[in-house]
């Protein structure tokens, strides 16, 4: 993970457009798709458990 962040940067703390761009620039299709599915499912289950929904805040802050 440290090498990946060193090479591609750390999206945490950036604005939402920068985070989405970072995800879209993941050079491996399978990894990019995996990250997208994990974020989708995280938000679904968070909403079901807590009733809270804040995908923008979660993406910007790197919460999971």
mmCIF file of C-alpha atoms in Angstrom:
data_model
loop_
_atom_site.group_PDB
_atom_site.id
_atom_site.type_symbol
_atom_site.label_atom_id
_atom_site.label_comp_id
_atom_site.label_asym_id
_atom_site.label_seq_id
_atom_site.Cartn_x
_atom_site.Cartn_y
_atom_site.Cartn_z
ATOM 1 C CA UNK A 1 0.000 0.000 0.000
ATOM 2 C CA UNK A 2 2.843 2.378 0.828
ATOM 3 C CA UNK A 3 4.372 1.881 -2.633
ATOM 4 C CA UNK A 4 0.993 2.390 -4.292
ATOM 5 C CA UNK A 5 0.414 5.683 -2.446
ATOM 6 C CA UNK A 6 3.960 6.757 -3.250
ATOM 7 C CA UNK A 7 3.383 6.128 -6.929
ATOM 8 C CA UNK A 8 -0.238 7.233 -7.382
ATOM 9 C CA UNK A 9 -0.783 9.613 -4.468
ATOM 10 C CA UNK A 10 -3.141 9.543 -1.511
ATOM 11 C CA UNK A 11 -6.709 10.635 -2.312
ATOM 12 C CA UNK A 12 -7.728 11.134 1.324
ATOM 13 C CA UNK A 13 -8.467 14.739 2.222
ATOM 14 C CA UNK A 14 -8.903 15.836 -1.401
ATOM 15 C CA UNK A 15 -12.107 17.251 -2.844
ATOM 16 C CA UNK A 16 -14.623 14.786 -4.265
ATOM 17 C CA UNK A 17 -13.642 15.408 -7.893
ATOM 18 C CA UNK A 18 -10.005 14.576 -7.123
ATOM 19 C CA UNK A 19 -11.017 11.378 -5.325
ATOM 20 C CA UNK A 20 -13.251 10.239 -8.181
ATOM 21 C CA UNK A 21 -10.487 11.054 -10.676
ATOM 22 C CA UNK A 22 -7.997 9.077 -8.564
ATOM 23 C CA UNK A 23 -10.272 6.032 -8.585
ATOM 24 C CA UNK A 24 -10.896 6.350 -12.328
ATOM 25 C CA UNK A 25 -7.126 6.488 -12.981
ATOM 26 C CA UNK A 26 -6.392 3.189 -11.240
ATOM 27 C CA UNK A 27 -4.496 1.489 -14.075
ATOM 28 C CA UNK A 28 -5.794 -2.021 -13.401
ATOM 29 C CA UNK A 29 -9.374 -2.624 -14.534
ATOM 30 C CA UNK A 30 -10.025 -5.345 -11.966
ATOM 31 C CA UNK A 31 -8.647 -3.233 -9.095
ATOM 32 C CA UNK A 32 -10.559 -0.130 -10.202
ATOM 33 C CA UNK A 33 -13.786 -2.126 -10.417
ATOM 34 C CA UNK A 34 -13.116 -3.692 -7.010
ATOM 35 C CA UNK A 35 -12.616 -0.274 -5.382
ATOM 36 C CA UNK A 36 -15.849 0.980 -6.939
ATOM 37 C CA UNK A 37 -17.830 -2.069 -5.754
ATOM 38 C CA UNK A 38 -16.382 -1.862 -2.234
ATOM 39 C CA UNK A 39 -17.368 1.806 -1.936
ATOM 40 C CA UNK A 40 -20.867 1.087 -3.253
ATOM 41 C CA UNK A 41 -21.429 -1.792 -0.852
ATOM 42 C CA UNK A 42 -19.931 0.102 2.075
ATOM 43 C CA UNK A 43 -22.478 2.878 1.608
ATOM 44 C CA UNK A 44 -25.381 0.430 1.243
ATOM 45 C CA UNK A 45 -24.536 -1.430 4.447
ATOM 46 C CA UNK A 46 -23.752 1.761 6.362
ATOM 47 C CA UNK A 47 -27.171 3.112 5.438
ATOM 48 C CA UNK A 48 -28.881 -0.128 6.446
ATOM 49 C CA UNK A 49 -27.105 -0.299 9.808
ATOM 50 C CA UNK A 50 -26.919 3.335 10.896
ATOM 51 C CA UNK A 51 -29.360 5.166 8.657
ATOM 52 C CA UNK A 52 -26.570 7.584 7.692
ATOM 53 C CA UNK A 53 -25.442 8.221 4.147
ATOM 54 C CA UNK A 54 -22.429 10.398 3.360
ATOM 55 C CA UNK A 55 -20.591 9.001 0.352
ATOM 56 C CA UNK A 56 -18.912 12.336 -0.403
ATOM 57 C CA UNK A 57 -17.565 12.644 3.129
ATOM 58 C CA UNK A 58 -16.441 9.023 3.138
ATOM 59 C CA UNK A 59 -14.618 9.361 -0.176
ATOM 60 C CA UNK A 60 -12.934 12.623 0.767
ATOM 61 C CA UNK A 61 -11.876 11.399 4.212
ATOM 62 C CA UNK A 62 -10.967 7.876 3.141
ATOM 63 C CA UNK A 63 -13.401 6.336 5.613
ATOM 64 C CA UNK A 64 -14.297 2.713 5.425
#
